[in-house]
mmCIF file of C-alpha atoms and ligand atoms in Angstrom:
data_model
loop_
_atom_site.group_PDB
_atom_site.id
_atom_site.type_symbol
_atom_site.label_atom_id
_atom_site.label_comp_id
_atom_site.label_asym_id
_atom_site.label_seq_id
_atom_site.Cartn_x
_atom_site.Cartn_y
_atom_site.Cartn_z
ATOM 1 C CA UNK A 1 48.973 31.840 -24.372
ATOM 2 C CA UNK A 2 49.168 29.163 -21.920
ATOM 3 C CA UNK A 3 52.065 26.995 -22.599
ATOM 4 C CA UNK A 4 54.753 25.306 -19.944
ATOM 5 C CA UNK A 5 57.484 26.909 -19.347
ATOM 6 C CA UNK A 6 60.453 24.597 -19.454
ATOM 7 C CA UNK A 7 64.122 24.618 -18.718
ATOM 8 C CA UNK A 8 66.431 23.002 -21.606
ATOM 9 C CA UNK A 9 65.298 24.527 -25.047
ATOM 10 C CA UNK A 10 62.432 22.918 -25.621
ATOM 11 C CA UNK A 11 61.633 26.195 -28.405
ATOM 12 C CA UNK A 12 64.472 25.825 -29.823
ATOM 13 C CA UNK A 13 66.660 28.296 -27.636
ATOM 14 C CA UNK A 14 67.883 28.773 -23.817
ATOM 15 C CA UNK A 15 66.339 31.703 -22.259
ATOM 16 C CA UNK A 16 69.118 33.721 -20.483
ATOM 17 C CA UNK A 17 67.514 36.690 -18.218
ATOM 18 C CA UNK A 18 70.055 39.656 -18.461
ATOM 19 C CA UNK A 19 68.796 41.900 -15.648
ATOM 20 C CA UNK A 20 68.316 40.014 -12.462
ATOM 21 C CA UNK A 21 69.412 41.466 -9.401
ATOM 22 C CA UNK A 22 70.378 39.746 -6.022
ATOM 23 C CA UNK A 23 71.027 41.783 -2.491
ATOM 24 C CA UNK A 24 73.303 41.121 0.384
ATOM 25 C CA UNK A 25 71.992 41.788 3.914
ATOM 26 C CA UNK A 26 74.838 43.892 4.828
ATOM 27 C CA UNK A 27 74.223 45.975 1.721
ATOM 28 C CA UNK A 28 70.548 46.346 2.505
ATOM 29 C CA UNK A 29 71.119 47.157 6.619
ATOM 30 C CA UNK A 30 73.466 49.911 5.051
ATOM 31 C CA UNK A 31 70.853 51.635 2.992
ATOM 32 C CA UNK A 32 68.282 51.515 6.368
ATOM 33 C CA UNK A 33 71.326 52.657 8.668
ATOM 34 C CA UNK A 34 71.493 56.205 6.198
ATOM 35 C CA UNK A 35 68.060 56.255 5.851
ATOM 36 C CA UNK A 36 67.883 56.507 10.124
ATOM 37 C CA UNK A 37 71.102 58.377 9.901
ATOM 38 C CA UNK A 38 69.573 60.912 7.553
ATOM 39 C CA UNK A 39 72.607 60.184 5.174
ATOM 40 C CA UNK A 40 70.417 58.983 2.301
ATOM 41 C CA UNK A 41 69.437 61.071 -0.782
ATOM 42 C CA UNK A 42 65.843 61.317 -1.268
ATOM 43 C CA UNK A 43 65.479 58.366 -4.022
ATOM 44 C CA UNK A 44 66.935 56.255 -1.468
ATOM 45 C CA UNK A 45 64.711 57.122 1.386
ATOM 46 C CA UNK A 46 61.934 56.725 -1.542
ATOM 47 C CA UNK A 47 63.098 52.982 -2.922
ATOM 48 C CA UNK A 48 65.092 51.300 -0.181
ATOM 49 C CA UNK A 49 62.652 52.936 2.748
ATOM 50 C CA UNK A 50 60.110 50.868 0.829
ATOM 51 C CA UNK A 51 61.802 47.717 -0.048
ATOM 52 C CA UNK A 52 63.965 47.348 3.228
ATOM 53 C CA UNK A 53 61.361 47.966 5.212
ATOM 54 C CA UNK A 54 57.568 47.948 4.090
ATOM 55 C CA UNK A 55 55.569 45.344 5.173
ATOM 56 C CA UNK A 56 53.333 44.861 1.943
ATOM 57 C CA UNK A 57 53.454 41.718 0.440
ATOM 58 C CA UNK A 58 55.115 43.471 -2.640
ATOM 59 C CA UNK A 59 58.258 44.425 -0.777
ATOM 60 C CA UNK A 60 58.607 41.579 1.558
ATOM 61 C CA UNK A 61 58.660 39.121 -1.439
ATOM 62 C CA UNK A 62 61.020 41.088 -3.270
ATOM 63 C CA UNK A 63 63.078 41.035 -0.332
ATOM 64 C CA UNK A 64 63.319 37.772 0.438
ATOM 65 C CA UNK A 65 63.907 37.052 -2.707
ATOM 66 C CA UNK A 66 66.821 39.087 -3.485
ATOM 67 C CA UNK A 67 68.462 37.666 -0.866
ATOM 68 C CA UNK A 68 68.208 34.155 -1.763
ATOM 69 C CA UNK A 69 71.016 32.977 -4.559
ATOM 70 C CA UNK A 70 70.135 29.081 -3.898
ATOM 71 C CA UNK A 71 67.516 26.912 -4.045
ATOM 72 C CA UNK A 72 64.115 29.593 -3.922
ATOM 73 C CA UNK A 73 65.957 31.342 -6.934
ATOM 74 C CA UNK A 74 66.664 28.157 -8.834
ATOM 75 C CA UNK A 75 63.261 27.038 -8.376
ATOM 76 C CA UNK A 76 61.622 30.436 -9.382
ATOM 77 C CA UNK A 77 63.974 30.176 -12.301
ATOM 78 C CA UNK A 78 62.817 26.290 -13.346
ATOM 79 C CA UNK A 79 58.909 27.595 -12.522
ATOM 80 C CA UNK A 80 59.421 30.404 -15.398
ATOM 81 C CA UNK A 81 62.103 28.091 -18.037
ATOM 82 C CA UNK A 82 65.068 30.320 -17.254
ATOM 83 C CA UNK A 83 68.105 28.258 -18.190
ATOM 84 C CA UNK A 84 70.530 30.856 -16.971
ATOM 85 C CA UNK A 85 70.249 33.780 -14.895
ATOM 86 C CA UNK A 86 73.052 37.362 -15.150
ATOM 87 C CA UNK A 87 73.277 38.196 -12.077
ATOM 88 C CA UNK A 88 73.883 41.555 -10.476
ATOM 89 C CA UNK A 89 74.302 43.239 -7.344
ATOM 90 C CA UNK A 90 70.963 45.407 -6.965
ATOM 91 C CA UNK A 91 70.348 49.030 -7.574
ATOM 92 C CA UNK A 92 71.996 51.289 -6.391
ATOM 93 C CA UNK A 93 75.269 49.002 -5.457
ATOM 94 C CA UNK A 94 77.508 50.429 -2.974
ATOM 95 C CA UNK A 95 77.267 53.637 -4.822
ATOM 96 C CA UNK A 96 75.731 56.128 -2.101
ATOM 97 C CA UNK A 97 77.662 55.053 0.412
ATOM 98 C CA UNK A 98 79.429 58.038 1.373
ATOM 99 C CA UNK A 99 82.573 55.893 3.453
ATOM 100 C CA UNK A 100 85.113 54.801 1.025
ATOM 101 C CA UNK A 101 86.119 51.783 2.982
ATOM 102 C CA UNK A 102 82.522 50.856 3.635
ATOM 103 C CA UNK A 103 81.467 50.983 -0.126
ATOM 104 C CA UNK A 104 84.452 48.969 -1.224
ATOM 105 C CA UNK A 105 84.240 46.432 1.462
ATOM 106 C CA UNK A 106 80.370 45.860 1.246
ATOM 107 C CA UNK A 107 81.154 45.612 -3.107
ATOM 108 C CA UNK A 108 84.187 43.255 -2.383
ATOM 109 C CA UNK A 109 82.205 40.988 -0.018
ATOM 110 C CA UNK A 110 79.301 41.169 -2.316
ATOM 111 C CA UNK A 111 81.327 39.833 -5.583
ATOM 112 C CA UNK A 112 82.784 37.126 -3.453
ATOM 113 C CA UNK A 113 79.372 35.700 -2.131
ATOM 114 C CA UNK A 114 78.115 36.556 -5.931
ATOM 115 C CA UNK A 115 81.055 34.066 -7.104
ATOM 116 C CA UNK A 116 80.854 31.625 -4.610
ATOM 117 C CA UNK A 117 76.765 31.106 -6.049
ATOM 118 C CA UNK A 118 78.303 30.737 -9.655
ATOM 119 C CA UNK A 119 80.291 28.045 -8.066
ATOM 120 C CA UNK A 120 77.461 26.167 -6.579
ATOM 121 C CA UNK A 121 75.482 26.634 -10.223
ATOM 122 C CA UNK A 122 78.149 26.891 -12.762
ATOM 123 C CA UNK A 123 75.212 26.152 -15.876
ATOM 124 C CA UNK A 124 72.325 28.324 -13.972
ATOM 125 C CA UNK A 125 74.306 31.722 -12.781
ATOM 126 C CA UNK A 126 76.587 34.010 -14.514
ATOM 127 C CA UNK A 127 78.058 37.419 -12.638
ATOM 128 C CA UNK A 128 78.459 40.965 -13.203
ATOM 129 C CA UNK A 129 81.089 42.933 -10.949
ATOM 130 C CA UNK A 130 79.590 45.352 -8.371
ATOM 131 C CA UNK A 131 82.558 48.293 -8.056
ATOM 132 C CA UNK A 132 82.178 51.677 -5.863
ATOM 133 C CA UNK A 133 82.797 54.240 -8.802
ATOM 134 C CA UNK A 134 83.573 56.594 -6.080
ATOM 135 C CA UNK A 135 86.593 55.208 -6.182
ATOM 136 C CA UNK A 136 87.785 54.740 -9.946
ATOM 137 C CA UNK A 137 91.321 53.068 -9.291
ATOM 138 C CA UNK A 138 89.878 50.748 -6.817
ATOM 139 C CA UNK A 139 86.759 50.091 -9.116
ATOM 140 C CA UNK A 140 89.005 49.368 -12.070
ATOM 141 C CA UNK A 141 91.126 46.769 -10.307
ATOM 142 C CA UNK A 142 87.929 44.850 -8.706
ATOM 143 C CA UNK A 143 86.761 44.656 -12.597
ATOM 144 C CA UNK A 144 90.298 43.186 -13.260
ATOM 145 C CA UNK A 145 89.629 40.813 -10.362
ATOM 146 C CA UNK A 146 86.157 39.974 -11.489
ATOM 147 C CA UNK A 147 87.090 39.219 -15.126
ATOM 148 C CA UNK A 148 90.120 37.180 -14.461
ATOM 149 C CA UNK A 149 89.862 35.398 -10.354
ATOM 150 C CA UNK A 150 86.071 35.579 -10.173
ATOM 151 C CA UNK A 151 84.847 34.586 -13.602
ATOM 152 C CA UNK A 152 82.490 37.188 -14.031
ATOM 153 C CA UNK A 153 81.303 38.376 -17.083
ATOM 154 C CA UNK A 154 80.198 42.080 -17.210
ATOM 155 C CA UNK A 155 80.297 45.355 -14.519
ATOM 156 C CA UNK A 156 76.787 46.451 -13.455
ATOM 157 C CA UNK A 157 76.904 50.282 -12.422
ATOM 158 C CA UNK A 158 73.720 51.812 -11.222
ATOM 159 C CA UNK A 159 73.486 55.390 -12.867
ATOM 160 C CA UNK A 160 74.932 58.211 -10.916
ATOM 161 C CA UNK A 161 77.179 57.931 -8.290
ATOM 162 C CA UNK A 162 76.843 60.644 -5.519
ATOM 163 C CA UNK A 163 74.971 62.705 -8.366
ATOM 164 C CA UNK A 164 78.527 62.318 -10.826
ATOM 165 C CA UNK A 165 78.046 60.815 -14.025
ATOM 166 C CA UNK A 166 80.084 58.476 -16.040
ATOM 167 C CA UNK A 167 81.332 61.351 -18.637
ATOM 168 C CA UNK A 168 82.961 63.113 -15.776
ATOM 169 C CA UNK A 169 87.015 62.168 -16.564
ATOM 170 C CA UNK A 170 87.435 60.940 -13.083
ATOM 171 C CA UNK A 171 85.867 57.580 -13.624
ATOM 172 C CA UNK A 172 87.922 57.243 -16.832
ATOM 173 C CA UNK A 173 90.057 54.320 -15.227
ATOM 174 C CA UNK A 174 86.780 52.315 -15.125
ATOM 175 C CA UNK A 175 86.525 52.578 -18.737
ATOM 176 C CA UNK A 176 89.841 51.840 -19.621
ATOM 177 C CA UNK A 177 89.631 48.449 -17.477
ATOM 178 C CA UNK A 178 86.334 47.878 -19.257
ATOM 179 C CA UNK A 179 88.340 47.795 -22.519
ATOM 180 C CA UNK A 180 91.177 45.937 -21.321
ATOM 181 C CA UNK A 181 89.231 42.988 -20.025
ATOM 182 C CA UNK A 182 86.967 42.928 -22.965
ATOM 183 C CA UNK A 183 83.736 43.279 -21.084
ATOM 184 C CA UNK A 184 80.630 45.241 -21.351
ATOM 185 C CA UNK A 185 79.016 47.620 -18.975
ATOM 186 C CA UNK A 186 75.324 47.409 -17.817
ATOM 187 C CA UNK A 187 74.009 50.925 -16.703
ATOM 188 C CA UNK A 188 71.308 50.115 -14.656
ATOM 189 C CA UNK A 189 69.047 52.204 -13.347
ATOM 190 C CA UNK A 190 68.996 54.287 -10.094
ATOM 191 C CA UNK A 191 66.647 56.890 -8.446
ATOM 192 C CA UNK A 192 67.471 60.356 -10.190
ATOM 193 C CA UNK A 193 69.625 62.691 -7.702
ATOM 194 C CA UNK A 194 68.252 65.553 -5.608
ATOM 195 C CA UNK A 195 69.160 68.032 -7.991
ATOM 196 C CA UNK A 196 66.939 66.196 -10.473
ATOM 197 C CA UNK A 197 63.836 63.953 -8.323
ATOM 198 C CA UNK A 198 61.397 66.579 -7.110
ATOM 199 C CA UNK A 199 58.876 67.326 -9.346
ATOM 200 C CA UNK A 200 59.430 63.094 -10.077
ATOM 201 C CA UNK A 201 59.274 62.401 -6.593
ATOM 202 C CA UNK A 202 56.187 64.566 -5.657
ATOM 203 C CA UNK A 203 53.979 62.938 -8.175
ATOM 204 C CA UNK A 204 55.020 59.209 -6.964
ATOM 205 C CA UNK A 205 56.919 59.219 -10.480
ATOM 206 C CA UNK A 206 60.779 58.892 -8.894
ATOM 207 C CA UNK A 207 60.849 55.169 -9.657
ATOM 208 C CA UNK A 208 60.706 51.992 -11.947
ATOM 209 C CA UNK A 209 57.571 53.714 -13.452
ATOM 210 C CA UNK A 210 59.619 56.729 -15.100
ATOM 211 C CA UNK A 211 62.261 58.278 -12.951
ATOM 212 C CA UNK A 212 64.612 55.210 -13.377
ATOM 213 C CA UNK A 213 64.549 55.666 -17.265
ATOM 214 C CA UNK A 214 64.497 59.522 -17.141
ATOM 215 C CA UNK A 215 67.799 59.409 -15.025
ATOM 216 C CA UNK A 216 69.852 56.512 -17.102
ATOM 217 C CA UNK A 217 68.655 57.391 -20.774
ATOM 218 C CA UNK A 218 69.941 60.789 -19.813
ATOM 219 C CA UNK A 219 73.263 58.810 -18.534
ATOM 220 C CA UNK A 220 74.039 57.046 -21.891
ATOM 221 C CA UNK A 221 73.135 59.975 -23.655
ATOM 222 C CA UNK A 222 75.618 62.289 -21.263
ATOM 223 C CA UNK A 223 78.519 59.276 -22.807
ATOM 224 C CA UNK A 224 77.511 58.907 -26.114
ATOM 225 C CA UNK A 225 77.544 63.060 -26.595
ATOM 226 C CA UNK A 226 80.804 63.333 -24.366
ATOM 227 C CA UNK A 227 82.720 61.142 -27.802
ATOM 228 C CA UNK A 228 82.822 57.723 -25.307
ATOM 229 C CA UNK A 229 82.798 55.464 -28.216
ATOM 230 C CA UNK A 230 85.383 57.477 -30.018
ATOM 231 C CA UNK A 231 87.782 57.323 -27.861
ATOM 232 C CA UNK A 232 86.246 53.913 -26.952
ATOM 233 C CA UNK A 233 85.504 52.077 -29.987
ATOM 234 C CA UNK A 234 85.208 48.913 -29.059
ATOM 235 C CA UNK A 235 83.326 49.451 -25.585
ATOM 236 C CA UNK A 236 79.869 48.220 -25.775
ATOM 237 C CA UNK A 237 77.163 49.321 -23.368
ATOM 238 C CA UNK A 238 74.214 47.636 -22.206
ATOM 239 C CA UNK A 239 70.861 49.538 -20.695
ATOM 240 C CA UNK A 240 67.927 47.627 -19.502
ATOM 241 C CA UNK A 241 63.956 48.554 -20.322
ATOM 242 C CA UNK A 242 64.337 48.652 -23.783
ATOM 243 C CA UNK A 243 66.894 51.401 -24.034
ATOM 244 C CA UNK A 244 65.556 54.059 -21.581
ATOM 245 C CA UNK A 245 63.320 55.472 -24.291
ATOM 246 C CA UNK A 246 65.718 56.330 -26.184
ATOM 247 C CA UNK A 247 65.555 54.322 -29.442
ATOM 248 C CA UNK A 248 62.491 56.073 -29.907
ATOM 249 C CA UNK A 249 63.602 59.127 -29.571
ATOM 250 C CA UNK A 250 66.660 58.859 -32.241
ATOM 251 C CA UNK A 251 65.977 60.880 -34.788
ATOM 252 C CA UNK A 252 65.040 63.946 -32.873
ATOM 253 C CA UNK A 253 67.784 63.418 -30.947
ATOM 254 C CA UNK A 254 70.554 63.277 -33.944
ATOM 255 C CA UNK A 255 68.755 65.993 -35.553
ATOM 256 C CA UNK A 256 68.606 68.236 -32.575
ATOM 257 C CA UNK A 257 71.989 67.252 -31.643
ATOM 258 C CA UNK A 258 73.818 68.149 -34.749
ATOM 259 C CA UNK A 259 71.622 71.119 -35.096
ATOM 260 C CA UNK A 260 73.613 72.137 -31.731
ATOM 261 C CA UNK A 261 76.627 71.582 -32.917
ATOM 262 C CA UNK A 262 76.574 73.386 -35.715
ATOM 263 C CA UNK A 263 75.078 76.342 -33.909
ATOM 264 C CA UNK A 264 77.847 76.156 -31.311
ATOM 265 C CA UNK A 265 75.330 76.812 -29.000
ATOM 266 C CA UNK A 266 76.996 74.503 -26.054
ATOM 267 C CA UNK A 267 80.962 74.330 -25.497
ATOM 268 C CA UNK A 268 80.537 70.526 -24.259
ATOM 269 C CA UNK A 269 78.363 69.760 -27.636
ATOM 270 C CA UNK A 270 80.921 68.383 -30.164
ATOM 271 C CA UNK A 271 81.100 67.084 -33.268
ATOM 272 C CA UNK A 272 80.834 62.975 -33.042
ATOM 273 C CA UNK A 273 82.809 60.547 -35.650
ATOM 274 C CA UNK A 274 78.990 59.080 -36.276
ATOM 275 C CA UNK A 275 75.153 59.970 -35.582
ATOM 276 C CA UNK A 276 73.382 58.703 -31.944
ATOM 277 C CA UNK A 277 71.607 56.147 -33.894
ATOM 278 C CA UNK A 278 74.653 54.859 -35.472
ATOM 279 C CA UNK A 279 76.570 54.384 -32.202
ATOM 280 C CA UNK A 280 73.106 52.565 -30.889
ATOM 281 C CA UNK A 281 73.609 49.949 -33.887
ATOM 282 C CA UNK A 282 77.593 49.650 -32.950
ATOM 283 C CA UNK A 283 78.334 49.991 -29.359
ATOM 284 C CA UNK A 284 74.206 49.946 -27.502
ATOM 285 C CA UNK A 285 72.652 46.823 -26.720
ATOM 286 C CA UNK A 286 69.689 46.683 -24.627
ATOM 287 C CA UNK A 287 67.234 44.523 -23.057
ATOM 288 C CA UNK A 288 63.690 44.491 -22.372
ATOM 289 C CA UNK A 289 64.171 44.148 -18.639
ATOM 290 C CA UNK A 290 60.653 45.307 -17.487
ATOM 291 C CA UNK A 291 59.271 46.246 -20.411
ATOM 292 C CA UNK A 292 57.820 42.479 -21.795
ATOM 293 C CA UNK A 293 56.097 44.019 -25.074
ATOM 294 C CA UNK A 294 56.446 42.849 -28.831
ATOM 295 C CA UNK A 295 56.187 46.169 -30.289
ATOM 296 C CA UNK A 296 58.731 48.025 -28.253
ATOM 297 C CA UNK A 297 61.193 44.849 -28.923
ATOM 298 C CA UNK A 298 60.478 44.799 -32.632
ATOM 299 C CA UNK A 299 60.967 48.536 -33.113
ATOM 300 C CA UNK A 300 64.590 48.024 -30.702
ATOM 301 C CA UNK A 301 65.275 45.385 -33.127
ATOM 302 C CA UNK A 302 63.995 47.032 -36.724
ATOM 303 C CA UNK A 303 65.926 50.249 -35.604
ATOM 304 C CA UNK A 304 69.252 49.018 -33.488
ATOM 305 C CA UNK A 305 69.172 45.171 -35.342
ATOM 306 C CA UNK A 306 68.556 42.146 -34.378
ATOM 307 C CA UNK A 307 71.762 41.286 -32.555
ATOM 308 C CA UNK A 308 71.373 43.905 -29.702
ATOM 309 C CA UNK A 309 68.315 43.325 -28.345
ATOM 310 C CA UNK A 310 68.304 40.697 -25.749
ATOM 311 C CA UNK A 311 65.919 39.043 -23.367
ATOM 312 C CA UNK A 312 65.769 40.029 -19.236
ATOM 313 C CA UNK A 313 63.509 39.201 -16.649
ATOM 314 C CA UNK A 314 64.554 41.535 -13.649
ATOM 315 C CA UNK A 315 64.014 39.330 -11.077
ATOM 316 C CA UNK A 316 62.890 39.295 -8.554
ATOM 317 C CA UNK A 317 60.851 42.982 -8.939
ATOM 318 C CA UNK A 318 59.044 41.868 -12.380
ATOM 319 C CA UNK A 319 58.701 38.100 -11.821
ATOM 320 C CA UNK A 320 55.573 37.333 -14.322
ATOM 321 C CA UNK A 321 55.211 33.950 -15.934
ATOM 322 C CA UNK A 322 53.006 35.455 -18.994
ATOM 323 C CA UNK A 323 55.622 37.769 -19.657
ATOM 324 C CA UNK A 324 57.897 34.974 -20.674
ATOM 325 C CA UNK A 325 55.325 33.825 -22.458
ATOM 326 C CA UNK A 326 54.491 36.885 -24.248
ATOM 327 C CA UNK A 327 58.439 37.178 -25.681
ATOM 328 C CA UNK A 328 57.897 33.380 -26.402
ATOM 329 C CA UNK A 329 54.851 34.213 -28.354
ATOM 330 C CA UNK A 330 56.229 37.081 -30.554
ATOM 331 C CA UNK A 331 55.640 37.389 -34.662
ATOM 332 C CA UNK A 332 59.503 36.880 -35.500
ATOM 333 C CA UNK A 333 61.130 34.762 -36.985
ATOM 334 C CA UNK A 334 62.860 31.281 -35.224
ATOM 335 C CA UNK A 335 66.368 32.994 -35.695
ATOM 336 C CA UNK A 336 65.430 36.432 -34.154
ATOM 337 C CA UNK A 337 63.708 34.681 -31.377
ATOM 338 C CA UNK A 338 67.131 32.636 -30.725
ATOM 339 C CA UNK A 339 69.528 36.043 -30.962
ATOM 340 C CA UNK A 340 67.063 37.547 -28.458
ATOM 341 C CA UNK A 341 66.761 34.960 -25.853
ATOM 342 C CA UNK A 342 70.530 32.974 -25.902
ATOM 343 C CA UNK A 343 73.221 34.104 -28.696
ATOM 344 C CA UNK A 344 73.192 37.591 -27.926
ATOM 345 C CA UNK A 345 73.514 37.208 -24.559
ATOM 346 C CA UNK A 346 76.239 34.302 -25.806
ATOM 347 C CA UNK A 347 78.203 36.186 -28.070
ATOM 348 C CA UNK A 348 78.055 39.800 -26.209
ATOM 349 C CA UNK A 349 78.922 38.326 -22.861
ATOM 350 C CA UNK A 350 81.475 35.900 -24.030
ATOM 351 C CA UNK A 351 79.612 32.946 -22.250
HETATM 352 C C1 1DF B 401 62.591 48.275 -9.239
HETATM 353 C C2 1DF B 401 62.714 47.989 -10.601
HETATM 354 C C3 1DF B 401 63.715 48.228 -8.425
HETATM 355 C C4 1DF B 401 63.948 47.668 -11.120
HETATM 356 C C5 1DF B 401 64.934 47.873 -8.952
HETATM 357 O O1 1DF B 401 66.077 47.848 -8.217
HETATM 358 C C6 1DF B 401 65.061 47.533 -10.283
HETATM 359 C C7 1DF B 401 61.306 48.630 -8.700
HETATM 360 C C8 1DF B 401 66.084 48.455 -6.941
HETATM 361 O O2 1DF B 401 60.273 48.181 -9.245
HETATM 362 O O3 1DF B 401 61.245 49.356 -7.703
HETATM 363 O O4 1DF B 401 66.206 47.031 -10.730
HETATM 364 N N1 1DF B 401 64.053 47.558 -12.532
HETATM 365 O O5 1DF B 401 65.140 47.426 -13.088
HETATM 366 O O6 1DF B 401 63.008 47.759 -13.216
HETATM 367 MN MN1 MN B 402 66.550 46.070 -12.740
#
């Protein structure tokens, strides 16, 4: 496979990357200040000790890269035939941050700059709202901000906050606003918290390689078992990396799981209005951010359907030409290959 990659839909489709990540300096000097300050959990120390700081060519480019929302990103994006890029602020957000005002200042300032670039490239960048879950009222209202002042799109939130997940009823103004303004939620991933990262950590495993997906398939399954989408019906969730691993784990997982509730063996396990895999093929979409390989998109697609399954990049830490390539080259059909790289990403967004 060898083809140009061009901008414009010269296959027959756009390609719209659903997973790319941008940085802001202040954000980044923030993560190195609690690193020095000895404020930082250990995946931070691990990830952002690395790429704020390393010299290898790996993390500089990265770097540089996430810091760019102009010209380098517009050219990477024409060098690879990405018509349109969803942008997000990068893992993990403002959500360590352990000052209130600091978190929701260094979110506010980033989803201003973030909006001002969709300004500058109205057909090239779309946004996702950054919020600091630590502080669900404010979080909520920035979503309300982003969806109707900023033009944004979505809300990007980064696994665990503080080692708190999403089920916990205090965020439960997040997902109310979610609903409100009609918008989806990306759970991206972040380093697992200390109570979960040392066996992970010890073996070099804490990261994009497998802690990431450990930490936020456990996440959506913590909502879906909690009853999210029954008391949420119409709230759709993204994940990244073609669902975290867990489309291929469904069946065990319904069987398992109603084999616990029947058993009563857990007070928090309770009966659901439909199975796991049923909720994956009404309120789950995910995307094969990282993870650029027909068969685990075909079995996403065979076992969640066609229309949630959609096409990311994750710029700039997985910028590979071939890998756009590769999706382009897939066995399915014209149709699928449109849903998966432009009218999902149309019609789930709202674009
Ligand atoms: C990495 C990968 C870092 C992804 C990311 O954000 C990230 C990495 C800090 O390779 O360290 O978003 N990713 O989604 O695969
Ligand atoms: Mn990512």
């Amino acid at each position: 496979m060898s083809h140009d990659l061009k901008t414009g839909g010269d296959r027959g489709y756009l390609r719209i990357a659903t997973e790319e990540a941008f940085a802001t300096r202040e954000q980044v000097d923030v993560f190195l200040r609690m690193i020095r300050d000895g404020q930082a959990d250990r995946g931070m120390v691990s990830l952002w000790g690395f790429y704020g700081q390393s010299p290898s060519e790996r993390a500089t480019q990265i770097l540089e890269r996430l810091l760019d929302l102009g010209e380098r990103r517009i050219a990477d994006m024409d060098a690879t035939g990405i018509d349109k890029a969803i942008l997000a602020l990068t893992s993990p957000g403002v959500q360590p941050l352990l000052d209130l005002d600091e978190a929701k200042g260094v979110a506010r300032r980033a989803n201003d700059h973030l909006a001002a670039a969709c300004a500058r490239y109205p057909d090239r960048f779309i946004g996702l709202t950054a919020v600091a879950p630590q502080d669900p009222e404010w979080s909520a209202a920035e979503i309300r901000r982003g969806a109707r002042e900023l033009g944004f799109k979505g809300v990007q939130i980064n696994s665990h906050t503080q080692g708190r997940y999403l089920d916990d009823p205090f965020f439960d103004p997040i997902f109310r606003a979610l609903v409100d303004v009609g918008q989806p939620l990306y759970i991206h991933p972040a380093t697992p918290p200390d109570s979960m990262i040392g066996p992970m950590l010890e073996a070099g495993l804490d990261g994009a390689i497998f802690g990431f997906g450990v930490e936020t398939g456990m996440h959506l399954l913590r909502l879906i078992t909690i009853g999210i989408f029954d008391r949420y019906p119409d709230l759709q969730i993204m994940v990244g990396h073609m669902g975290e691993a867990l489309p291929y784990w469904l069946y065990r997982l319904d069987y398992m799981h109603q084999a616990g509730v029947r058993s009563k063996r857990y007070e928090r396990m309770k009966p659901l209005k439909k199975t796991i895999a049923d909720y994956f093929r009404s309120n789950v979409l995910v995307t094969c951010s990282g993870m650029a390989w027909e068969p685990a998109v075909r079995f996403c697609q065979q076992v969640m359907g066609e229309d949630r399954v959609l096409y990311a990049m994750d710029y700039p830490y997985q910028y590979v030409a071939d890998e756009v390539r590769a999706m382009d080259g897939m066995d399915i059909a014209p149709a699928a290959k449109k849903l998966f790289f432009q009218t999902n990403a149309e019609r789930w967004f709202k674009l």
